[in-house]
Backbone as numpy.savetxt, mean C-alpha at the origin, in Angstrom:
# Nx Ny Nz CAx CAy CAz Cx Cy Cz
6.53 -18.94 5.52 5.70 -17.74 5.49 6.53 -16.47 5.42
7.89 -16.46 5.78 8.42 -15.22 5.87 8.89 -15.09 4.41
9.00 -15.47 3.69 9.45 -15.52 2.26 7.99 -15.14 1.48
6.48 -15.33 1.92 5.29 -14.56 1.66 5.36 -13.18 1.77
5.90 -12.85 2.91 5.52 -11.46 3.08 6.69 -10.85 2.91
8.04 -11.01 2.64 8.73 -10.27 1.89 8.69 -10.49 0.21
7.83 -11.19 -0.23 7.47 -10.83 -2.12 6.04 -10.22 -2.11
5.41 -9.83 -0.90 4.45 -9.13 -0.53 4.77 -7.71 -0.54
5.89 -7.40 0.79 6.52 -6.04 0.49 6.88 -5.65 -0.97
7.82 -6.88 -1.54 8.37 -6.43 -3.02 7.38 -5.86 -4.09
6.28 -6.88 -4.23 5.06 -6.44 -4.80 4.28 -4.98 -4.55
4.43 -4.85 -3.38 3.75 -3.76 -2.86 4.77 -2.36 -3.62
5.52 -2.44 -3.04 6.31 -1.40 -3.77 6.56 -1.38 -5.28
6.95 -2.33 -6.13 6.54 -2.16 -7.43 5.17 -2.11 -7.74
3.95 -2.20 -7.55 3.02 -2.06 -7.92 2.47 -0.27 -7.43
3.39 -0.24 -6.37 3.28 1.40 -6.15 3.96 2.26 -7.28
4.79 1.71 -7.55 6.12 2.37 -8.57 4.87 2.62 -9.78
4.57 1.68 -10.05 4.00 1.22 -11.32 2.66 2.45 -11.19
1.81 2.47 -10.06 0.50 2.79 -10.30 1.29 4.59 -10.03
2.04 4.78 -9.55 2.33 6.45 -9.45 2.88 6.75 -10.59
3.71 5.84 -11.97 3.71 6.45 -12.54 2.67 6.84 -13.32
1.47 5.61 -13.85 1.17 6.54 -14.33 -0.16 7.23 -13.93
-0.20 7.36 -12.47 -0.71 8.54 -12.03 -0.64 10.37 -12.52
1.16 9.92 -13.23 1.37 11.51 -13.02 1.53 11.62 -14.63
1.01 11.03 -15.15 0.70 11.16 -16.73 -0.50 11.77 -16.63
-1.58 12.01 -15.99 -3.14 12.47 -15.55 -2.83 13.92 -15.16
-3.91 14.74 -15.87 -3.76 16.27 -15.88 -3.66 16.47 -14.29
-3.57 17.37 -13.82 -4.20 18.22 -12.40 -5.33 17.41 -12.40
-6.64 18.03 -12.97 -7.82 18.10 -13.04 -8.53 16.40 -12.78
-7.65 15.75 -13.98 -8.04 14.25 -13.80 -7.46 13.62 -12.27
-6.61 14.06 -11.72 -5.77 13.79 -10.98 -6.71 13.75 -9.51
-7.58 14.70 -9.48 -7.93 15.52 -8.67 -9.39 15.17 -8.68
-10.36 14.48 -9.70 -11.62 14.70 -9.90 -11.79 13.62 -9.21
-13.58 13.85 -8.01 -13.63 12.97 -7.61 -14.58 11.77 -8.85
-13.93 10.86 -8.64 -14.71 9.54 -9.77 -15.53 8.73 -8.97
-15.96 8.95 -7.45 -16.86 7.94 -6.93 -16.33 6.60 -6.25
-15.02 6.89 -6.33 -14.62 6.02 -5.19 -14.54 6.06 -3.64
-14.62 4.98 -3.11 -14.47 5.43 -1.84 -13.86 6.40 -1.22
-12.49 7.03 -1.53 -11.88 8.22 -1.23 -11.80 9.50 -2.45
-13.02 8.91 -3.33 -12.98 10.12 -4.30 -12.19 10.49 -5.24
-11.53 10.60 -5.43 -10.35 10.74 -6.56 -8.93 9.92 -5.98
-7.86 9.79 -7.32 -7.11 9.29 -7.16 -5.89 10.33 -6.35
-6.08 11.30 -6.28 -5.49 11.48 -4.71 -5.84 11.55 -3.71
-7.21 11.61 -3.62 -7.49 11.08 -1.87 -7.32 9.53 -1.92
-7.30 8.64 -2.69 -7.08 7.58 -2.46 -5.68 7.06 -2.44
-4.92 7.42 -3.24 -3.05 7.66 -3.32 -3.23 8.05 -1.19
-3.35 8.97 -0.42 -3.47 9.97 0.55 -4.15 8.66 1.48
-4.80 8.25 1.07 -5.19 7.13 2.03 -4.01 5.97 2.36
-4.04 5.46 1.67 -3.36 4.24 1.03 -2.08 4.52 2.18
-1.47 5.54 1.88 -0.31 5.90 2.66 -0.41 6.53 4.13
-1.61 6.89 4.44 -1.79 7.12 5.67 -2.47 6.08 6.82
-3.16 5.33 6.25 -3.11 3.81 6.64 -1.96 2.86 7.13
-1.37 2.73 5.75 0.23 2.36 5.86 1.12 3.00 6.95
0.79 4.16 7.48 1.56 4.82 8.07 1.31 4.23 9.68
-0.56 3.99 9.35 -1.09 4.07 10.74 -0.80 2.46 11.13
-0.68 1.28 10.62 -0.27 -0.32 10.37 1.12 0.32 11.14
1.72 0.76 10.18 3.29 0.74 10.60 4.03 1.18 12.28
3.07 2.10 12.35 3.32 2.93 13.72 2.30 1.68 14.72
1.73 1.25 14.62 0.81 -0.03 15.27 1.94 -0.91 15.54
2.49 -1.56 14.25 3.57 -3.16 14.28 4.92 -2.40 14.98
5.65 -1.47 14.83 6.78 -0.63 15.43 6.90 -0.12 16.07
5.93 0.60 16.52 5.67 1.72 16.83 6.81 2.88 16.77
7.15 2.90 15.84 7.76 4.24 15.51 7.35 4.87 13.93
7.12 6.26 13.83 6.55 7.20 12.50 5.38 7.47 12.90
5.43 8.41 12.06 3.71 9.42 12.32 2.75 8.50 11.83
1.20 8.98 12.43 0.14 8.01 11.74 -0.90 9.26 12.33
-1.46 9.59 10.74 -2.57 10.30 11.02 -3.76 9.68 11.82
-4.30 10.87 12.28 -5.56 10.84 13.05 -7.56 10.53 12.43
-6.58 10.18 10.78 -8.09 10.14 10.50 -7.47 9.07 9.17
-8.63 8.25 8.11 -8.45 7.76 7.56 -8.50 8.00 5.61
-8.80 9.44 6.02 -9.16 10.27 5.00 -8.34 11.40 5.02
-7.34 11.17 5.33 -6.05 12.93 5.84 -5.76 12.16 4.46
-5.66 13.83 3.87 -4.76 14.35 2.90 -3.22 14.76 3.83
-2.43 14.01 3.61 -1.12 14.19 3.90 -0.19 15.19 3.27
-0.07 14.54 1.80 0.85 15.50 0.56 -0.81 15.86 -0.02
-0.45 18.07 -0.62 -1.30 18.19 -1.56 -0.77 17.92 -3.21
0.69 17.60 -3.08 0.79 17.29 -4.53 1.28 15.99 -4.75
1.50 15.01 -5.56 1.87 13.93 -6.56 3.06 13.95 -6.09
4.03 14.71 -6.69 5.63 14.34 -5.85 5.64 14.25 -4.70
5.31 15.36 -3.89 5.64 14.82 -2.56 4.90 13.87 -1.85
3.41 13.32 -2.23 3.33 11.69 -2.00 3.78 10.79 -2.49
4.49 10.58 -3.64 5.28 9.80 -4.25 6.52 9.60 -3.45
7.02 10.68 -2.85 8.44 10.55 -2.35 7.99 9.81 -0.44
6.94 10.57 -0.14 6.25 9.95 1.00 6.20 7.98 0.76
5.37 8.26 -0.27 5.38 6.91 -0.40 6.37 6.03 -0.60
7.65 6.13 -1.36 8.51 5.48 -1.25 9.66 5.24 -0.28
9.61 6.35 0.65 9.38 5.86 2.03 9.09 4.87 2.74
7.48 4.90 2.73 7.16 3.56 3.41 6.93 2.54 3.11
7.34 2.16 1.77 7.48 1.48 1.00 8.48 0.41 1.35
9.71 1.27 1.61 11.24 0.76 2.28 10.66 0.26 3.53
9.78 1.55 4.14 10.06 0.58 5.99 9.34 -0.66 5.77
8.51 -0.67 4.56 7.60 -2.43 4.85 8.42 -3.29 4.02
9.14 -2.86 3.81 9.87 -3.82 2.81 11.27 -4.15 4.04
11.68 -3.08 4.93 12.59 -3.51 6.09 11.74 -3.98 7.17
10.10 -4.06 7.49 9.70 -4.33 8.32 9.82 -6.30 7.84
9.66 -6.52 6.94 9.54 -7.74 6.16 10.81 -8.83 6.26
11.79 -8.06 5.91 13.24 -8.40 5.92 13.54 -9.06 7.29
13.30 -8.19 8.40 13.50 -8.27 9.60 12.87 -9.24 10.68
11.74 -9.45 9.90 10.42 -10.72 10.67 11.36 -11.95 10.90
10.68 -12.67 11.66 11.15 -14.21 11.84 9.86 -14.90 12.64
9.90 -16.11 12.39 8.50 -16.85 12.28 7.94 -16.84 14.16
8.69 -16.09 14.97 8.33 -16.17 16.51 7.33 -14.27 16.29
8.19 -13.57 15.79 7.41 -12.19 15.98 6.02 -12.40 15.14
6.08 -13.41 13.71 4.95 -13.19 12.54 3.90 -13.83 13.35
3.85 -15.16 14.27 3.14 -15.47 14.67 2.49 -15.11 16.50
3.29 -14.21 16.89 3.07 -13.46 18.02 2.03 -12.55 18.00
1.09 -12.05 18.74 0.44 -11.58 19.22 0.51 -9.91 19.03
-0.07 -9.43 18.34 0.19 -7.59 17.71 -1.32 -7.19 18.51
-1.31 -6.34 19.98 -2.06 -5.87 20.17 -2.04 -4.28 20.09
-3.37 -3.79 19.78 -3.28 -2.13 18.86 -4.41 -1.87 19.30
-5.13 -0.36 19.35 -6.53 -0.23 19.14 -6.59 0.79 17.80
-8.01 0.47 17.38 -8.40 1.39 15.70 -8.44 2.36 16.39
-9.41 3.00 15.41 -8.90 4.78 14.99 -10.32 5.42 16.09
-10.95 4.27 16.84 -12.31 4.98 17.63 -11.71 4.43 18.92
-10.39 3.74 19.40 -10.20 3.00 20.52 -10.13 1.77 20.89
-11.18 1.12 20.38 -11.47 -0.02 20.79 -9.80 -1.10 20.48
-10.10 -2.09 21.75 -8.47 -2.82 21.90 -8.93 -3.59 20.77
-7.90 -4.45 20.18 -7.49 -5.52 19.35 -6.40 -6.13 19.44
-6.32 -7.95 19.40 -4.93 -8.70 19.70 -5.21 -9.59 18.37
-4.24 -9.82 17.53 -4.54 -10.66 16.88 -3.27 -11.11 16.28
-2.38 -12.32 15.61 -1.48 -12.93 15.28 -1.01 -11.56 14.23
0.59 -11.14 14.11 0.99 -10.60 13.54 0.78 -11.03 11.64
0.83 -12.00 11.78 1.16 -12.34 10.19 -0.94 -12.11 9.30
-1.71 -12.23 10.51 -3.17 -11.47 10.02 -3.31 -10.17 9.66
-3.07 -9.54 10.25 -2.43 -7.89 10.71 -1.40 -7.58 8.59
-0.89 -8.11 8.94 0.42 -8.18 7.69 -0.69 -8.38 6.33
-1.55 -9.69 6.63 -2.74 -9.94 4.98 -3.28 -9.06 5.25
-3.51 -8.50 6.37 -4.67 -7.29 5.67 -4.10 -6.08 4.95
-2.93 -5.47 5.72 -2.28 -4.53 5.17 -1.99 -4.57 3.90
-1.53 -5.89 3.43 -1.44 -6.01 1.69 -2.66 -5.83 1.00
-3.45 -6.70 1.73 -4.74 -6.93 0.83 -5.50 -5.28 0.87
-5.19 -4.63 1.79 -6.01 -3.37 2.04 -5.12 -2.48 0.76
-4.09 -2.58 0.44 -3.09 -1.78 -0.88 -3.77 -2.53 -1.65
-3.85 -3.73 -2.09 -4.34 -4.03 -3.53 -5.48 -3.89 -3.69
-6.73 -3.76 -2.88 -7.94 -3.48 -3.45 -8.26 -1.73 -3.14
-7.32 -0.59 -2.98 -7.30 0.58 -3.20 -6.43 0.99 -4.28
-5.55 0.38 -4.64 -4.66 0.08 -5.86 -5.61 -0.30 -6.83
-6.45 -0.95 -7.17 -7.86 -1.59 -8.09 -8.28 -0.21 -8.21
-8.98 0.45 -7.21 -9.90 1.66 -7.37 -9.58 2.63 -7.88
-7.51 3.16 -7.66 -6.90 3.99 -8.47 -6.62 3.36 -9.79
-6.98 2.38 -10.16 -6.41 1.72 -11.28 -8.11 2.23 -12.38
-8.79 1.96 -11.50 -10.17 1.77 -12.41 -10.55 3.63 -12.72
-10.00 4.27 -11.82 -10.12 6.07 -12.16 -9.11 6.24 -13.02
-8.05 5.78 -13.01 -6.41 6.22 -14.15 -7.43 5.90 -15.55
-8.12 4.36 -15.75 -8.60 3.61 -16.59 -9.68 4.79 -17.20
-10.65 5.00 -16.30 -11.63 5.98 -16.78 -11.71 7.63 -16.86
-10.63 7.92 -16.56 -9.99 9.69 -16.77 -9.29 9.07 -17.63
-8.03 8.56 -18.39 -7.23 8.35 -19.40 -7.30 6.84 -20.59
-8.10 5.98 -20.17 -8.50 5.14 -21.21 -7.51 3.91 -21.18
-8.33 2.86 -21.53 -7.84 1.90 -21.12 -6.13 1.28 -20.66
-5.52 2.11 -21.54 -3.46 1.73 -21.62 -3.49 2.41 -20.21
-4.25 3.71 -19.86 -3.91 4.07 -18.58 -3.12 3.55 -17.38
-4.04 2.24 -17.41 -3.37 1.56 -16.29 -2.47 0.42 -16.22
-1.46 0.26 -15.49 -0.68 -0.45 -15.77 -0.75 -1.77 -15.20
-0.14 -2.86 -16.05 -0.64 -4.03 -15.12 -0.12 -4.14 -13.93
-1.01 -4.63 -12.69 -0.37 -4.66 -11.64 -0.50 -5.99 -10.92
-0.67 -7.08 -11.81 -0.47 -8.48 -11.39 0.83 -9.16 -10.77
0.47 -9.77 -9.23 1.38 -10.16 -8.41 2.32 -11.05 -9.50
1.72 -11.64 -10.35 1.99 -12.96 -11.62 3.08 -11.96 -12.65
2.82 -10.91 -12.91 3.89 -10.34 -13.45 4.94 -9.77 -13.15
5.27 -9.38 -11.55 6.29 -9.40 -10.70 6.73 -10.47 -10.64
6.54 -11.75 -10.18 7.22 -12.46 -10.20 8.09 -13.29 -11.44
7.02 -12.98 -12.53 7.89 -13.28 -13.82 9.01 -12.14 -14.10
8.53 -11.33 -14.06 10.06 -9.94 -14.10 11.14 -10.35 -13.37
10.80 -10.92 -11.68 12.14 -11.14 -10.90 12.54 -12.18 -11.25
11.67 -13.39 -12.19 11.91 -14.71 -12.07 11.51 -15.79 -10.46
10.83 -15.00 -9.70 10.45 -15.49 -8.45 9.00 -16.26 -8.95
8.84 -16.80 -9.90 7.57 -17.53 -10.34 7.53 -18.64 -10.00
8.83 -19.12 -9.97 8.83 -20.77 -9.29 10.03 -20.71 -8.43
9.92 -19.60 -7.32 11.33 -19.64 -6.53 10.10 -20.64 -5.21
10.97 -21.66 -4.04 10.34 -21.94 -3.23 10.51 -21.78 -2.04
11.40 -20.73 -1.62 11.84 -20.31 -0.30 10.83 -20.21 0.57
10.98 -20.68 1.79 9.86 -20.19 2.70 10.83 -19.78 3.81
C-alpha cells in the first residue's frame, strides 16, 4: 500500500502541473467566471482544492496553515496559487515518502470544520484526500473544457502518468 499512495502523491502533482497549466491559457474573465460548479469558477475551485489540502495536511502533521472555511480564497491571482500549490504538492508527496505501513494503518484522529471528533485508519483519510483532488480536478477540467473548447483540457488520466513514468506495470508495494 505504501507504493499506492506515493504514485498517488506523484499523480496528484502532475495532474496539478497539467490542469494549472492550462488554466493560465484562460483570459482573466474565463478564469474568473462563475460556470456553476460547486465552487463557481475555476478559481474558487483551484482556492479550494488547496485549502482543503492544506486543512488534510495540518490534520495528518499537524504542522501549516489551514483555513477556517472551505471556500477561502487564499491566492487572488493564478501565480501565486500555482506557486502555493506546488508547495503542497511537495509536502504530500514528502508526507507519502515518509509513511510506513504502522502510521498508514494507525488511527488519525481530527475534528471537521463544525467540531465534531473523528478517528479513522490513516490510509482512509489519504483515499479521500486523493479522491477529493480528482473529482474537483474533473469540475476544473469541465469549466477549462467549456470557457476554451474541447483541447482545453488536458488529459489527466492516472493511466497516462503511469505510461509517461513507465510505472504501468511497476509492482512495488
Amino acid at each position: 500500500m505504501l507504493g499506492r499512495y506515493r504514485q498517488f502523491a506523484a499523480y496528484n502533482e502532475w495532474a496539478n502541473q497539467r490542469l494549472y497549466a492550462a488554466a493560465a491559457t484562460l483570459s482573466d474573465d474565463q478564469y474568473h467566471a462563475d460556470g456553476g460548479a460547486f465552487f463557481g469558477s475555476v478559481h474558487g475551485t483551484l482556492n479550494h482544492l488547496l485549502a482543503t489540502d492544506r486543512i488534510w495536511l495540518r490534520r495528518i502533521t499537524g504542522q501549516g496553515e489551514a483555513p477556517g472555511r472551505l471556500d477561502a480564497i487564499l491566492f487572488d491571482t493564478l501565480p501565486e496559487l500555482a506557486g502555493a500549490r506546488r508547495v503542497e504538492d511537495e509536502r504530500l508527496l514528502g508526507l507519502a515518502e515518509e509513511l510506513t505501513a504502522e502510521r498508514l494503518m494507525g488511527e488519525l484522529t481530527y475534528s471537521n470544520m463544525t467540531g465534531a471528533r473523528f478517528a479513522q485508519p490513516l490510509w482512509t483519510v489519504l483515499d479521500h484526500l486523493f479522491n477529493h483532488q480528482t473529482h474537483h480536478r474533473g469540475q476544473v477540467h469541465a469549466l477549462l473544457t467549456r470557457r476554451a473548447g474541447p483541447d482545453a483540457g488536458p488529459s489527466l488520466d492516472l493511466i497516462a502518468l503511469q505510461r509517461e513514468t513507465g510505472t504501468a506495470h511497476a509492482a512495488s508495494v
